[in-house]
Short mmCIF file of C-alpha atoms in Angstrom, two decimals:
data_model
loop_
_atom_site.label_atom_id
_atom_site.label_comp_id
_atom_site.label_asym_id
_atom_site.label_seq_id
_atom_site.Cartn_x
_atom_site.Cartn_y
_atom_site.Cartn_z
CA UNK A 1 0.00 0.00 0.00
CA UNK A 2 0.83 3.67 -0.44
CA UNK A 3 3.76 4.97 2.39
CA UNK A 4 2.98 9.00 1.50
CA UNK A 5 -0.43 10.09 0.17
CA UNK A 6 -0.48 13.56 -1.13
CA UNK A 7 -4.51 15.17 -0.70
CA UNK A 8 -4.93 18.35 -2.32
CA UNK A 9 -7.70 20.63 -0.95
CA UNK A 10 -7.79 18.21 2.41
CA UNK A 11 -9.46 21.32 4.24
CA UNK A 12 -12.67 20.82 1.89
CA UNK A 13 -15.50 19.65 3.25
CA UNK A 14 -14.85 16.29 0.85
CA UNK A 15 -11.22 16.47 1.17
CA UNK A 16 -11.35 16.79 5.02
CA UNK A 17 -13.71 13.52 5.19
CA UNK A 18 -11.66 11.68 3.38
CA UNK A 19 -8.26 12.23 5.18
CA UNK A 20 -10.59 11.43 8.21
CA UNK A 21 -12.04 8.35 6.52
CA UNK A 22 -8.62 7.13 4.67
CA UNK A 23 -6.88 7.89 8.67
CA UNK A 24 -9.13 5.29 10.10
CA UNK A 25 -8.68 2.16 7.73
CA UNK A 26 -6.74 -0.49 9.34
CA UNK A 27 -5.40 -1.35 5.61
CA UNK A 28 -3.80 2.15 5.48
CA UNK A 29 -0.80 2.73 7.70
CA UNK A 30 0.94 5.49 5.74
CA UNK A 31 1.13 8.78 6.55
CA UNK A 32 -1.29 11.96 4.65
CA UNK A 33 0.94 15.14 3.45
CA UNK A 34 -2.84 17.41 2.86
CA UNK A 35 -1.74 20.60 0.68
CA UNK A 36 -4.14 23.32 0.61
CA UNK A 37 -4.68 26.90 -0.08
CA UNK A 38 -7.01 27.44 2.75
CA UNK A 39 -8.94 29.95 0.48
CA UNK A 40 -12.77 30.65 1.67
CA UNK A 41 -13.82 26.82 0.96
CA UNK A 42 -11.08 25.40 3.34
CA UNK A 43 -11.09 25.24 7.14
CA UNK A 44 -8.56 23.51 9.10
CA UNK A 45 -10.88 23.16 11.83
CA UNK A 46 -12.61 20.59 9.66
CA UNK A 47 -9.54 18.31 11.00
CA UNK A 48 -9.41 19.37 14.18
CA UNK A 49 -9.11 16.11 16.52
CA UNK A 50 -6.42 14.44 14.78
CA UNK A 51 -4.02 14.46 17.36
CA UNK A 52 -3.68 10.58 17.97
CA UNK A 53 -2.53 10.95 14.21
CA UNK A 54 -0.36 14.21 14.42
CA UNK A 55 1.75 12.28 17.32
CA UNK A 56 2.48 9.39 15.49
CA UNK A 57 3.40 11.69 12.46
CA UNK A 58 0.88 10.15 10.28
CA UNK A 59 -0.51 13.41 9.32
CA UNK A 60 1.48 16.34 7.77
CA UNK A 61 -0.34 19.89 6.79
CA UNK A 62 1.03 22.32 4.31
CA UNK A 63 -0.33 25.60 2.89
CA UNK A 64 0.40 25.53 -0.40
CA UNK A 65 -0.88 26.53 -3.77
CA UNK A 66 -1.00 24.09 -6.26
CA UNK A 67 -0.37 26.80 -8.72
CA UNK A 68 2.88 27.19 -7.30
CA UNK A 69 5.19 24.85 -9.10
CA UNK A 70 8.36 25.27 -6.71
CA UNK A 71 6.45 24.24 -3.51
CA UNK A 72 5.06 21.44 -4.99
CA UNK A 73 8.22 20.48 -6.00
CA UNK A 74 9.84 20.44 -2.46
CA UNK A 75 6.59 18.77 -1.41
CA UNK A 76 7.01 15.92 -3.45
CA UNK A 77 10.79 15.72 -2.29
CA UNK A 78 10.37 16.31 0.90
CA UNK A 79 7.89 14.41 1.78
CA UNK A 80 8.78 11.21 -1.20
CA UNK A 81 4.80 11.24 -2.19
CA UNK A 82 4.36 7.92 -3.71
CA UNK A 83 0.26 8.76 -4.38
CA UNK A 84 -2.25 11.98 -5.21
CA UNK A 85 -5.43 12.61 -4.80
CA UNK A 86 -6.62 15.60 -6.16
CA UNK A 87 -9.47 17.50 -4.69
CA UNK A 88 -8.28 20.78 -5.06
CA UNK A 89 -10.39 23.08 -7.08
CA UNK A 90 -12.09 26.25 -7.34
CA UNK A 91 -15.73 24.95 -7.17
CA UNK A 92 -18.31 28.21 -6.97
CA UNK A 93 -20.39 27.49 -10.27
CA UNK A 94 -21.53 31.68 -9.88
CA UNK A 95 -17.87 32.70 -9.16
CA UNK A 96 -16.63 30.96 -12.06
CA UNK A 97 -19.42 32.75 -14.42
CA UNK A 98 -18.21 35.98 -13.42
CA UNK A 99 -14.61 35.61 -13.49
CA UNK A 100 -13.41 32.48 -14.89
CA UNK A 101 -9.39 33.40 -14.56
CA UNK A 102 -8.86 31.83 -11.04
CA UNK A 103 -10.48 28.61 -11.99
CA UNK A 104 -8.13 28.58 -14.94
CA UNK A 105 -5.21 28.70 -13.06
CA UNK A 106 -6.38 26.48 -9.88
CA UNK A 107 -8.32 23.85 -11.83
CA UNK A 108 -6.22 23.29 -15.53
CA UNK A 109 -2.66 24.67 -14.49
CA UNK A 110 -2.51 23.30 -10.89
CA UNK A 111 -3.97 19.87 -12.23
CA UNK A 112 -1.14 20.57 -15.00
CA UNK A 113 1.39 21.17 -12.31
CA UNK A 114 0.69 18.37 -10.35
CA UNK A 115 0.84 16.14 -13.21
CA UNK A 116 4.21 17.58 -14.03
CA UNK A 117 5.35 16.52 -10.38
CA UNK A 118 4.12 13.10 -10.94
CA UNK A 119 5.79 13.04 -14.74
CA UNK A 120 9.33 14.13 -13.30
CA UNK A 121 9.41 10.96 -10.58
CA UNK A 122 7.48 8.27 -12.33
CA UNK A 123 9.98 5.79 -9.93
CA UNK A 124 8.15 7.56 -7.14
CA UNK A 125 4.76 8.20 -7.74
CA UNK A 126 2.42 5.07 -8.26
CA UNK A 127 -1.08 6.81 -8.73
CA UNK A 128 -2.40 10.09 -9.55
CA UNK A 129 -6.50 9.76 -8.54
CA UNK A 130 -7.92 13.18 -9.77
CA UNK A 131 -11.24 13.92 -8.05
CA UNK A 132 -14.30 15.44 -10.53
CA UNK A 133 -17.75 16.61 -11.06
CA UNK A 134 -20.95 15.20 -12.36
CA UNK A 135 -20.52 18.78 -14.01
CA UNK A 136 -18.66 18.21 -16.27
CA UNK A 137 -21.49 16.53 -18.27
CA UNK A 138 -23.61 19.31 -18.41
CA UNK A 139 -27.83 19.14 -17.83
CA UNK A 140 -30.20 16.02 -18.35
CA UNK A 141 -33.64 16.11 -19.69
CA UNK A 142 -35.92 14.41 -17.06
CA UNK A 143 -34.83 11.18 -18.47
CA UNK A 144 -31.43 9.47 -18.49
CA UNK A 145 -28.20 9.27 -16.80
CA UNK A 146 -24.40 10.34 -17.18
CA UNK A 147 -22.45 7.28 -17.50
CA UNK A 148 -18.58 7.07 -17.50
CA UNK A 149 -18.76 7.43 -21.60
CA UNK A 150 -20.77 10.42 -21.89
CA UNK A 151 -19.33 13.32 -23.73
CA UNK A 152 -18.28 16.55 -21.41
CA UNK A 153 -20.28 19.21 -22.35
CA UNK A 154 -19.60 21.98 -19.27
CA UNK A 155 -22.43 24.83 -19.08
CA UNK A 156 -20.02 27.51 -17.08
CA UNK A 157 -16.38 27.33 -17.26
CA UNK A 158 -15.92 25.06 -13.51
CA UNK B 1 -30.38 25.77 5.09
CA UNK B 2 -29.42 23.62 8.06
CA UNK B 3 -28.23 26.70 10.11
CA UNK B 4 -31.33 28.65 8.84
CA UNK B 5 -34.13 25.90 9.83
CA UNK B 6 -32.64 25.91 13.33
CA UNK B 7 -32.90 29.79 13.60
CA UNK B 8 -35.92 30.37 12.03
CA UNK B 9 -34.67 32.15 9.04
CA UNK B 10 -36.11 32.31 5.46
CA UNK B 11 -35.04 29.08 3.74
CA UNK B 12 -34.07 30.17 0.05
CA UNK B 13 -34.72 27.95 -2.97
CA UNK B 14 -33.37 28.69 -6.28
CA UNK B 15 -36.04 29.17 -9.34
CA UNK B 16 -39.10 27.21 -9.74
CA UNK B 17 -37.43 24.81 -7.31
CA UNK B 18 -37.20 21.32 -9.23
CA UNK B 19 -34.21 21.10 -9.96
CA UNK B 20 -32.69 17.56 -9.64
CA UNK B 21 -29.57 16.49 -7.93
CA UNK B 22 -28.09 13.35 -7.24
CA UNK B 23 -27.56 12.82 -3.28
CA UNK B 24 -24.60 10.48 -2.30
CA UNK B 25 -23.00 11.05 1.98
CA UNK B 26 -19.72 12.07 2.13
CA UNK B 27 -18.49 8.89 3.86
CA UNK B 28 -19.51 6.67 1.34
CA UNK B 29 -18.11 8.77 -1.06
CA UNK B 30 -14.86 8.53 0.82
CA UNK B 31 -15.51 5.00 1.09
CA UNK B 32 -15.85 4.23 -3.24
CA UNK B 33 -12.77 6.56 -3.66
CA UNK B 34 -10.69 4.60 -0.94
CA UNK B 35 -11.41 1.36 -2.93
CA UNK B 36 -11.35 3.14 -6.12
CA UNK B 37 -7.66 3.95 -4.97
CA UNK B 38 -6.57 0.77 -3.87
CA UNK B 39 -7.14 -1.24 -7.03
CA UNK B 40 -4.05 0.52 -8.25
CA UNK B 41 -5.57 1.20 -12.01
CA UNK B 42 -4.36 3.86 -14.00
CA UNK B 43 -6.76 5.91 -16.81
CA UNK B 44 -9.80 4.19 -15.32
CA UNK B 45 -12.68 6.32 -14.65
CA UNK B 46 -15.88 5.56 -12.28
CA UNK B 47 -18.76 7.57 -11.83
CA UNK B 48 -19.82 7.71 -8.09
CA UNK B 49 -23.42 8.45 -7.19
CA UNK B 50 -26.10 7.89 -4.36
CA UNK B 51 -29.01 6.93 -6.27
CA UNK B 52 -30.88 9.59 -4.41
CA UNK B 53 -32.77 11.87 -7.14
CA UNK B 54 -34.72 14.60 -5.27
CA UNK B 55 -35.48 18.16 -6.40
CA UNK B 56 -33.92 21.02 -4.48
CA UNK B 57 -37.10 21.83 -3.38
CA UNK B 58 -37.82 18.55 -1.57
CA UNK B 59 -34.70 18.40 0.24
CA UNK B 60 -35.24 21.79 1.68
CA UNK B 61 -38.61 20.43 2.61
CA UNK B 62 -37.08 17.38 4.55
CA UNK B 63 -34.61 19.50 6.40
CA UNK B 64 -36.71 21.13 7.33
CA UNK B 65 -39.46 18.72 8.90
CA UNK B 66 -36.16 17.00 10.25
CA UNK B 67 -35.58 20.30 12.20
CA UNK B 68 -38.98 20.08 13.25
CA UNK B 69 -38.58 17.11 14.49
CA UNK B 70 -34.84 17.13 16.33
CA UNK B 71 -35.27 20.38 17.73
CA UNK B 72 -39.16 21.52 18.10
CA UNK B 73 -41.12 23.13 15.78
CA UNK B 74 -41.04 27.14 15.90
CA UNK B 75 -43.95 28.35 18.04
CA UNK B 76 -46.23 25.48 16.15
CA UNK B 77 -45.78 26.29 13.17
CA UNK B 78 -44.38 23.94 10.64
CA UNK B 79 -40.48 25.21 9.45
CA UNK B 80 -41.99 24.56 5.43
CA UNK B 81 -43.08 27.99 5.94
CA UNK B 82 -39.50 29.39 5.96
CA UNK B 83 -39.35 28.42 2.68
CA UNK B 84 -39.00 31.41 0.14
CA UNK B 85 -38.12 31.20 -3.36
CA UNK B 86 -35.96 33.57 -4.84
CA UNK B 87 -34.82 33.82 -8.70
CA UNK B 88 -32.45 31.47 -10.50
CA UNK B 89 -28.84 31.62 -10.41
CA UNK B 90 -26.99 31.66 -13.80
CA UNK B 91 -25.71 28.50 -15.25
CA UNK B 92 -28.43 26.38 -12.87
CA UNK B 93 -28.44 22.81 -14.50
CA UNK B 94 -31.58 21.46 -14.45
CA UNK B 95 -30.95 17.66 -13.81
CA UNK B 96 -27.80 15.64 -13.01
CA UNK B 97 -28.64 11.52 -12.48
CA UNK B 98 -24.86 9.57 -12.19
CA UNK B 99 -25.27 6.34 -13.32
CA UNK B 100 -22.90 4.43 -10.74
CA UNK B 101 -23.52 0.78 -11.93
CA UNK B 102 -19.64 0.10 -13.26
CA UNK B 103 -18.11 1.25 -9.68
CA UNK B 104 -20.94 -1.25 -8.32
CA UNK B 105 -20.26 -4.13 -10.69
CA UNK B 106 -16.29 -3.85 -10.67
CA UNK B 107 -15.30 -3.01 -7.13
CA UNK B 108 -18.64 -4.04 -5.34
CA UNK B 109 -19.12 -0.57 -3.79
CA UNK B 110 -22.54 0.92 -2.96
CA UNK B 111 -23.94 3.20 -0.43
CA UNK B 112 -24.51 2.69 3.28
CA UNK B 113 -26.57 5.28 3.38
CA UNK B 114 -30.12 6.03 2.39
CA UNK B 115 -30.87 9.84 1.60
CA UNK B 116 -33.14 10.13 4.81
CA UNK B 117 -30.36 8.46 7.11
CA UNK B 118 -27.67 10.22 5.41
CA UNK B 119 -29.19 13.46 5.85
CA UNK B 120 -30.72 12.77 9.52
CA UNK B 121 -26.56 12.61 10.37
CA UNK B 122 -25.65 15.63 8.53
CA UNK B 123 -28.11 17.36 10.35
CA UNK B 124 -26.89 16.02 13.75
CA UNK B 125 -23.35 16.94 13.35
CA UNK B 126 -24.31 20.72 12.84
CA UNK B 127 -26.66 20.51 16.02
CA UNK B 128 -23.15 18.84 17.86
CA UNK B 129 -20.73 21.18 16.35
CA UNK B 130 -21.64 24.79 17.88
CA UNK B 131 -18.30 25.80 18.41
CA UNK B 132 -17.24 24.75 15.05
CA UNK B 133 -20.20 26.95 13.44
CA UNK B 134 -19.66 29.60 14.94
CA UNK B 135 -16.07 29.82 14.31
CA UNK B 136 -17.24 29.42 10.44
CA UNK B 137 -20.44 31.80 10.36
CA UNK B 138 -17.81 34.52 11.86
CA UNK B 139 -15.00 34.01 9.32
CA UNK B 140 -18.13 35.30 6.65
CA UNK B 141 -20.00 37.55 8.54
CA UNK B 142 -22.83 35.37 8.68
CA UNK B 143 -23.44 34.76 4.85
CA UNK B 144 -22.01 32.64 2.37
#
C-alpha cells in the first residue's frame, strides 16, 4: 500500500472527510501530506481532533498553492509522495461565471502542475487519482443518466 | 439551510425549485474513492453516485421537517413555511442523475446510506458542532 499520500484541498469539506475516513482504515498505515490553499472553501478546523494521528506523524499539513510549481516540487521531495489525490479546485459554479481566470489557473494549471510533479518521478509516484464533477457533463432532460462514456459538455467554465 | 431551519430564518430555494440532484453522503463517497484507490488502475474512470434523485425543493422540505422534528417546531408552526423562493442563479443545471452501476459491478461498492439516514446525520453533526459553526459563520460575517 501507499507509504505518502499527497490530498490536495484536504481542508474541503470532501477532502477533510476523506483524510478522516482514509486515517481510520486499518489497511492504510501510511502517513497523509494534505496541501491546501485554505482559500474561503477550506477550514482547518474541519480536522481538528487528529491528534492521535499528528503524534504518530501520520498526518502532515502544508499551505500551499497548487499553482505554485516550486512548492510542490519540495513537497514531493520532501515528503517522497508515492500517491495523489486531487481535490483541489475552485468549485463556486456563480464565481466561475463571473470571473473564470482563477479557476483557470487552480483547476487546468494546478492539475497541470501536479501532473508535471508526478511526470518528473514516475519511480516515485504510483497513482495520480484526480477527483471530478458530475458537471462536467452538463444538464439532463428528465430522463437518463451520465455514464462514465458520456461526452463533457460543461455549461459555465468550472 | 441547516443553520437557517434551526434559527428560524427564510429558507431560500433557487427558481421554480425542481431542480434535480443526485444525493450520495460524504463517507460513502470517501468509502468508493478509498477502494477506487486501492485497485491501483491507471486511466480508469468511475462515476460515483447515491441513487438519491430529489429536487432542491424537496430536500429543503425534509430538512426542514427533520428540524422540526430534532429540535421543536417554531412556536407550532411547521419550518416549510421558511421556505421562500428567490430567482435562479446563472448556469443552474436542471438535472444531473450519475449512473454508478460500473463502480458497483467492478469493485462491489454501494452506499450505506439512504438519503433520509444520510441526511438525519448531517443534520446532527451541525446541532453537535456549535463551536465549530460559529467559528465558520464569523470568518463570513454570517453569509455565504
Amino acid at each position: 500500500m501507499f507509504n505518502n499520500i499527497l490530498v490536495t484541498g484536504g481542508c474541503g469539506f470532501i477532502g477533510s472527510n476523506f483524510i478522516r475516513y482514509l486515517l481510520h482504515q486499518p489497511a492504510f498505515s501510511g502517513r497523509i501530506i494534505n496541501v491546501d490553499k485554505l482559500t474561503y472553501a477550506g477550514n482547518p478546523e474541519n480536522l481538528e481532533g487528529l491528534s492521535d494521528c499528528l503524534s504518530n506523524h501520520r498526518y502532515v499539513f502544508v499551505k500551499a498553492d497548487i499553482c505554485d510549481q516550486q512548492a510542490l516540487a519540495n513537497i514531493f521531495d520532501t515528503y517522497d509522495i508515492d500517491a495523489v489525490c486531487h481535490f483541489a479546485a475552485e468549485s463556486h459554479v456563480d464565481r466561475s461565471i463571473v470571473s473564470p481566470g482563477q479557476f483557470i489557473q487552480t483547476n487546468i494549471v494546478g492539475t497541470y502542475n501536479l501532473l508535471e510533479c508526478c511526470r518528473q518521478r514516475m519511480d516515485q509516484v504510483q497513482l495520480f487519482h484526480h477527483i471530478s464533477t458530475d458537471e462536467v457533463f452538463g444538464s439532463l432532460p428528465q430522463k437518463g443518466s451520465f455514464t462514465e462514456e458520456t461526452p463533457y459538455k460543461p455549461n459555465s467554465p468550472y | 439551510m441547516i443553520l437557517n431551519a434551526r434559527d428560524g430564518k427564510s429558507l431560500p430555494v433557487y427558481g421554480d425549485g425542481k431542480n434535480i440532484r443526485d444525493w450520495l453522503y460524504v463517507e460513502d463517497y470517501c468509502e468508493a474513492i478509498w477502494e477506487i484507490i486501492k485497485k491501483r488502475q491507471r486511466g480508469v474512470t468511475y462515476n460515483v453516485g447515491g441513487q438519491n434523485e430529489l429536487e432542491n425543493i424537496v430536500v429543503v422540505q425534509k430538512i426542514a421537517d427533520l428540524l422540526d422534528e430534532m429540535v421543536g417546531s417554531k412556536e407550532g408552526g411547521s419550518r416549510r413555511e421558511l421556505i421562500t423562493m428567490v430567482p435562479d442563479r446563472p448556469g443552474h443545471d436542471r438535472r444531473y442523475a450519475i449512473d454508478c452501476s460500473k463502480i458497483g459491478q467492478e469493485l462491489g461498492w454501494s452506499p450505506k446510506e439512504s438519503f433520509e439516514t444520510g441526511l438525519r446525520k448531517t443534520v446532527q453533526w451541525y446541532l453537535d458542532s456549535e463551536q465549530w459553526v460559529e467559528r465558520a459563520l464569523s470568518k463570513f460575517n454570517g453569509t455565504f
